[in-house]
mmCIF file with all atom_site columns, C-alpha atoms in Angstrom:
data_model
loop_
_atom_site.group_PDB
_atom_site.id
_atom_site.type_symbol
_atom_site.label_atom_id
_atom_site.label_alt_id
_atom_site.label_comp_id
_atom_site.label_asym_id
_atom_site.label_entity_id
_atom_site.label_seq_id
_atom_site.pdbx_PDB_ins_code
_atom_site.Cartn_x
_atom_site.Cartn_y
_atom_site.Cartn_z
_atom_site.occupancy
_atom_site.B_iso_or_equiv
_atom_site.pdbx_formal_charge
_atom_site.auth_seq_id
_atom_site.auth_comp_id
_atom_site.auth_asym_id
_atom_site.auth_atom_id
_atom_site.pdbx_PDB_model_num
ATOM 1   C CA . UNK A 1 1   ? 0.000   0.000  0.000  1.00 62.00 ? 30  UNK A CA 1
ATOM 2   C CA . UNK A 1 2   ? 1.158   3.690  -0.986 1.00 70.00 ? 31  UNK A CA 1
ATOM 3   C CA . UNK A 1 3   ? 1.771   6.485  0.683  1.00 68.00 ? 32  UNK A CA 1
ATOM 4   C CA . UNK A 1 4   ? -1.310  8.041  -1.287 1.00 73.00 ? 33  UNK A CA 1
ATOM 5   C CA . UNK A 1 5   ? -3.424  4.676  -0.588 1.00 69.00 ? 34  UNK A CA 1
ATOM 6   C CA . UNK A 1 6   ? -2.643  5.019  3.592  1.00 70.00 ? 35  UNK A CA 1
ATOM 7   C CA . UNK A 1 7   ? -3.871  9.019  3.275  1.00 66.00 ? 36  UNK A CA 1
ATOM 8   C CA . UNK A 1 8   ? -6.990  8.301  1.597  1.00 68.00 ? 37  UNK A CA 1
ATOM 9   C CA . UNK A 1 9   ? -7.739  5.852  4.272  1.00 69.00 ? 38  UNK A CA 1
ATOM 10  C CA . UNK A 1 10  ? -6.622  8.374  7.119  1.00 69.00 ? 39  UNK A CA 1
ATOM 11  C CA . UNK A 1 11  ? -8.991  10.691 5.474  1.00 68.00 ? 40  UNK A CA 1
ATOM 12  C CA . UNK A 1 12  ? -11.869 8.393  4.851  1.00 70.00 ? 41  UNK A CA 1
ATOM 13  C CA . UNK A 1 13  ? -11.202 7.097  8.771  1.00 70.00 ? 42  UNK A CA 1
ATOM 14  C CA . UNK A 1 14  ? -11.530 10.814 9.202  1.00 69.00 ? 43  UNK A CA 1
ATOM 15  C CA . UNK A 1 15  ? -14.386 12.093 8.011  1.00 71.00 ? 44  UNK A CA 1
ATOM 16  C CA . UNK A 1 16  ? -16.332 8.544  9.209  1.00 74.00 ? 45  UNK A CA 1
ATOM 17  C CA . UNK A 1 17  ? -16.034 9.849  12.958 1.00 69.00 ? 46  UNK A CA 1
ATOM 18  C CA . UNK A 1 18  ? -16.949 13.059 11.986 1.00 67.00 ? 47  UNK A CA 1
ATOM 19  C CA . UNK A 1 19  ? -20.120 11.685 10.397 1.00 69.00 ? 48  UNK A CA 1
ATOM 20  C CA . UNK A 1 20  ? -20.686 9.784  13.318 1.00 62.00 ? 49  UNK A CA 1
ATOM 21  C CA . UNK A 1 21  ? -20.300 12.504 15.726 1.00 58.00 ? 50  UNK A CA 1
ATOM 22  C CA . UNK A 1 22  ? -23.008 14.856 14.075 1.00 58.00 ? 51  UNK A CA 1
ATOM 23  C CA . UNK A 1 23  ? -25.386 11.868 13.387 1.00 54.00 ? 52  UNK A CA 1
ATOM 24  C CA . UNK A 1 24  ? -25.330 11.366 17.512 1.00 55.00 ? 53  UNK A CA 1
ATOM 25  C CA . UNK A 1 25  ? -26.147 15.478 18.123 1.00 55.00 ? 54  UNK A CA 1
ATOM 26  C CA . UNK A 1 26  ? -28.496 15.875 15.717 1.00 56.00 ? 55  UNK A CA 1
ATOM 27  C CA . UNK A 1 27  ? -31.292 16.963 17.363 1.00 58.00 ? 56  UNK A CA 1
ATOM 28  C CA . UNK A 1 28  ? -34.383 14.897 17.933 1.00 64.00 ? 57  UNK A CA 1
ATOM 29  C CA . UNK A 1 29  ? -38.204 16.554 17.655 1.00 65.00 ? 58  UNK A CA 1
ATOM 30  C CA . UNK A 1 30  ? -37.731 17.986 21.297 1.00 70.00 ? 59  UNK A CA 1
ATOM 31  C CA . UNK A 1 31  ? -40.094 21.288 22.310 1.00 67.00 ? 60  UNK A CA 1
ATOM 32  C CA . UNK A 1 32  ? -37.744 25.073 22.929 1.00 72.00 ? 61  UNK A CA 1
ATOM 33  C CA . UNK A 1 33  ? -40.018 25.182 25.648 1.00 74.00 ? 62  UNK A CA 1
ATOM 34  C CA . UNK A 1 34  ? -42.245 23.315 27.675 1.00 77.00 ? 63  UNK A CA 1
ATOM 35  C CA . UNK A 1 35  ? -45.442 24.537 29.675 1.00 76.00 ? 64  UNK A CA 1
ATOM 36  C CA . UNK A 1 36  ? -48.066 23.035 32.147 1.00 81.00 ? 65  UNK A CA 1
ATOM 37  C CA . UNK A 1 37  ? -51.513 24.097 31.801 1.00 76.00 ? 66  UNK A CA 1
ATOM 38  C CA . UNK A 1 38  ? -51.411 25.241 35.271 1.00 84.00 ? 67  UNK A CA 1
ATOM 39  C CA . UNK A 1 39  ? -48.001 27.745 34.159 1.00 84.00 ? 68  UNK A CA 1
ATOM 40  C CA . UNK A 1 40  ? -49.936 28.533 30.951 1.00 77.00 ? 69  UNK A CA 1
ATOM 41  C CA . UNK A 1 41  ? -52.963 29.304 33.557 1.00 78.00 ? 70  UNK A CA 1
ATOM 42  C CA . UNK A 1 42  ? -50.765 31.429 36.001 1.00 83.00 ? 71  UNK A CA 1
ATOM 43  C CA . UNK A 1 43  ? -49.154 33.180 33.347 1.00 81.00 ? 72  UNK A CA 1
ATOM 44  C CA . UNK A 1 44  ? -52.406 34.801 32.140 1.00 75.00 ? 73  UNK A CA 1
ATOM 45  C CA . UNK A 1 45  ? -51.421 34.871 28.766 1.00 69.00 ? 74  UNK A CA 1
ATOM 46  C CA . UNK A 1 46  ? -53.927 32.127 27.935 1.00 68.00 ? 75  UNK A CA 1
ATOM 47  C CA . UNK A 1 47  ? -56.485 32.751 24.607 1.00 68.00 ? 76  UNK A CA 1
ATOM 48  C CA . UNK A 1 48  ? -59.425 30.908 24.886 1.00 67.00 ? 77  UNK A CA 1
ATOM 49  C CA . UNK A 1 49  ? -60.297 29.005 20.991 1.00 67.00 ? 78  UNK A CA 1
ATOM 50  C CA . UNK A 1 50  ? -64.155 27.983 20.836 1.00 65.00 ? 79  UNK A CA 1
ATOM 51  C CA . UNK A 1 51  ? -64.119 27.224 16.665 1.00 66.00 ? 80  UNK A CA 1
ATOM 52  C CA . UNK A 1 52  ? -65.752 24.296 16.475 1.00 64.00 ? 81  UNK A CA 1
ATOM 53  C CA . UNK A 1 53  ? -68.748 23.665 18.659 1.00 58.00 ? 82  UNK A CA 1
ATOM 54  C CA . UNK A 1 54  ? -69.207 20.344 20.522 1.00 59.00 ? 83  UNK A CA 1
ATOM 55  C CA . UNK A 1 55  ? -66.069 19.167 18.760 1.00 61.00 ? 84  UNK A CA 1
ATOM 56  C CA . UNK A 1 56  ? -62.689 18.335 20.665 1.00 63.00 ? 85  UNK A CA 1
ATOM 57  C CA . UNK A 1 57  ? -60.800 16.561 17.307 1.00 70.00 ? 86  UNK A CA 1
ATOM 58  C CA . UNK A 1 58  ? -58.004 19.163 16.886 1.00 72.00 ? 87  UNK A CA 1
ATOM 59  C CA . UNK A 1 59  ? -55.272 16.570 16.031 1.00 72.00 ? 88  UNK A CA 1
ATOM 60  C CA . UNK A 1 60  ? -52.708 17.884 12.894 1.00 76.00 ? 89  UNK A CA 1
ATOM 61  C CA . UNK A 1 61  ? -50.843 21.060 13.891 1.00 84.00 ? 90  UNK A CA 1
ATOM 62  C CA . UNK A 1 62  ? -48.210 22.852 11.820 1.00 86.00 ? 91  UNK A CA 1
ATOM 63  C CA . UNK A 1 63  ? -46.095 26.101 12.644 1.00 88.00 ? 92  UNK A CA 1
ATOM 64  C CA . UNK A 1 64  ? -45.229 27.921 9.653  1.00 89.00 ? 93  UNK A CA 1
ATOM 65  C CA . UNK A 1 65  ? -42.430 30.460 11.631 1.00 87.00 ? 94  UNK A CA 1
ATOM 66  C CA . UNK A 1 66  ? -41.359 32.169 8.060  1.00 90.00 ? 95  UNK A CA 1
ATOM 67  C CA . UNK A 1 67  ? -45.567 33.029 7.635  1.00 91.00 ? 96  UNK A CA 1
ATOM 68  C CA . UNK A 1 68  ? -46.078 33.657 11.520 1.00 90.00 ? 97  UNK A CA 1
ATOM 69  C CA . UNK A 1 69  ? -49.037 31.191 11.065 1.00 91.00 ? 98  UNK A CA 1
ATOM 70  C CA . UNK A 1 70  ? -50.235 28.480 13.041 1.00 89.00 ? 99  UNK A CA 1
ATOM 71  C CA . UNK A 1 71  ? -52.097 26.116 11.082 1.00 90.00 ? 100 UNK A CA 1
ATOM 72  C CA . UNK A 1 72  ? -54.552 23.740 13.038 1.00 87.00 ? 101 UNK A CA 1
ATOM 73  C CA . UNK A 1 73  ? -56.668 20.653 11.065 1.00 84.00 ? 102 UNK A CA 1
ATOM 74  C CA . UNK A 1 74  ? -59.653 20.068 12.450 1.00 80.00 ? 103 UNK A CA 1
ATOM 75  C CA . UNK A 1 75  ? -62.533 17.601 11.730 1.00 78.00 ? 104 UNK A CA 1
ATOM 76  C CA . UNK A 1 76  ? -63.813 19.085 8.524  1.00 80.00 ? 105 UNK A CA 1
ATOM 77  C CA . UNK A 1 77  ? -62.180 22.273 8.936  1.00 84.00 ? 106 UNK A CA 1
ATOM 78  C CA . UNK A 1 78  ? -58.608 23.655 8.810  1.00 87.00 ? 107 UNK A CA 1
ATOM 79  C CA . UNK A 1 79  ? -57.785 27.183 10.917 1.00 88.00 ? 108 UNK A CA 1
ATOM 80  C CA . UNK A 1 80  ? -55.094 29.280 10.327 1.00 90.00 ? 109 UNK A CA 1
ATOM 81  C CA . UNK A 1 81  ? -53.848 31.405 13.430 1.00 90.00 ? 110 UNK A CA 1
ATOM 82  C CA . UNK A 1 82  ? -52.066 34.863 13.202 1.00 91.00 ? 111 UNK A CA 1
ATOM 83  C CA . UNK A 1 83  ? -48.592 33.804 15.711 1.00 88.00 ? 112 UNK A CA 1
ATOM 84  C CA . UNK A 1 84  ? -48.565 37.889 16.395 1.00 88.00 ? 113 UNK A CA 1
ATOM 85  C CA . UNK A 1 85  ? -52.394 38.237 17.323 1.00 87.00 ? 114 UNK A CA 1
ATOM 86  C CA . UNK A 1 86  ? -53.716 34.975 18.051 1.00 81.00 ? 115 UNK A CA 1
ATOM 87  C CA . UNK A 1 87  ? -57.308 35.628 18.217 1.00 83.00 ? 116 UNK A CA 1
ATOM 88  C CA . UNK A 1 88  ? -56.798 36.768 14.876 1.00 86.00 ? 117 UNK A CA 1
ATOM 89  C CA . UNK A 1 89  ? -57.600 33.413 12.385 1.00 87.00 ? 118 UNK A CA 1
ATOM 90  C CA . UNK A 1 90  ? -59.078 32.304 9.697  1.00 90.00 ? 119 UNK A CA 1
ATOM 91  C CA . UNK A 1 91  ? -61.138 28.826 9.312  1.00 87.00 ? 120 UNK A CA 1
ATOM 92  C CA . UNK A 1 92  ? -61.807 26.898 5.680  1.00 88.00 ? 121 UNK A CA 1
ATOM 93  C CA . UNK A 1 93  ? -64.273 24.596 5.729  1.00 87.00 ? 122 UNK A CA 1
ATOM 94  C CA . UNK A 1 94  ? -62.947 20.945 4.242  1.00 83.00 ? 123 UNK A CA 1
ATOM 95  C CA . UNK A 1 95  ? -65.697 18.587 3.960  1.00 83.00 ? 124 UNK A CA 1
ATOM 96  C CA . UNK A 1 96  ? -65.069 14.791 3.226  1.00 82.00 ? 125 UNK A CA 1
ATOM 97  C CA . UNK A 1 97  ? -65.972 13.390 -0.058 1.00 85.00 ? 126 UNK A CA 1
ATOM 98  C CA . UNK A 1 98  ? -68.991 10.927 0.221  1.00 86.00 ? 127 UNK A CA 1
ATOM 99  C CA . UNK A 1 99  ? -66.227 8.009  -0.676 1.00 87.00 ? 128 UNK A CA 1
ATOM 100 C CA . UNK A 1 100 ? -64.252 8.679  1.911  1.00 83.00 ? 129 UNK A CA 1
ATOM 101 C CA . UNK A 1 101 ? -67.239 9.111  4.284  1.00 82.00 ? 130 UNK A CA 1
ATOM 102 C CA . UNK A 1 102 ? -68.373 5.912  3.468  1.00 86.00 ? 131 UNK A CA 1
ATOM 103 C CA . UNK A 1 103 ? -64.658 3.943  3.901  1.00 85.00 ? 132 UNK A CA 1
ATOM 104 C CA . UNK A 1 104 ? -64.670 5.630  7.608  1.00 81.00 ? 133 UNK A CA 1
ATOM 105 C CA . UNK A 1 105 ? -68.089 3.954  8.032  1.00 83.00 ? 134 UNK A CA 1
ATOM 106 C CA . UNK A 1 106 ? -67.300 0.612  6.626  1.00 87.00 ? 135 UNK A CA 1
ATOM 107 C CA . UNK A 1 107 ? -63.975 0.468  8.949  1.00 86.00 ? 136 UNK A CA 1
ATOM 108 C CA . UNK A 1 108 ? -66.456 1.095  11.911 1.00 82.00 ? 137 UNK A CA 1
ATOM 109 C CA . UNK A 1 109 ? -65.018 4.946  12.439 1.00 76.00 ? 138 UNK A CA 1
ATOM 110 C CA . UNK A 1 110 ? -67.366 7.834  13.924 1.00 70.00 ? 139 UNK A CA 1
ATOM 111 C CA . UNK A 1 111 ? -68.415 9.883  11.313 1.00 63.00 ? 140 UNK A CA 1
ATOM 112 C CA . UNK A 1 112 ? -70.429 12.372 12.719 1.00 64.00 ? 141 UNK A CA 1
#
């Protein structure tokens, strides 16, 4: 083996640990900050949402940062929260197709 062949190695060697080094920081999905309901509570700065009446099936939530939008997907509906004034939003009706209405029903889902 050359002294060109034993470089390459030291190089590839190299760059391996490096890899492996910023594949074990890499940051995992972990919350910048974490509140209890009962800090949110004493921190009065708490905005009450009542969008959807009777309905608690707020489950798909994206943060657009770059837009200063919060986007929330709700059953039949998507809302779309101003990050600067929250009680500021906008809601879009999304109604499912009759198709896929009646594949929730056949897999024995709640549709109403």
């Amino acid at each position: 083996m050359g002294w060109i062949d034993q470089v390459a190695l030291l190089v590839l060697g190299v760059l391996m640990l490096a890899e492996r080094d910023r594949c074990q920081h890499v940051k995992k999905n972990v919350p910048r900050l974490k509140l209890s309901y009962k800090e949110m509570f004493e921190s009065s700065n708490i905005a009450t949402f009542h969008g959807l009446v009777n309905s608690s099936s707020y489950h798909t939530f994206l943060l657009d940062e770059e837009r200063s939008r919060l986007y929330v997907g709700a059953k039949d509906h998507i809302f779309s929260f101003n990050l600067v004034n929250i009680k500021d939003f906008q809601m879009i009706a999304w109604p499912v197709s009759h198709s896929r209405r009646d594949e929730c029903k056949w897999a024995g889902k709640d549709v109403l």
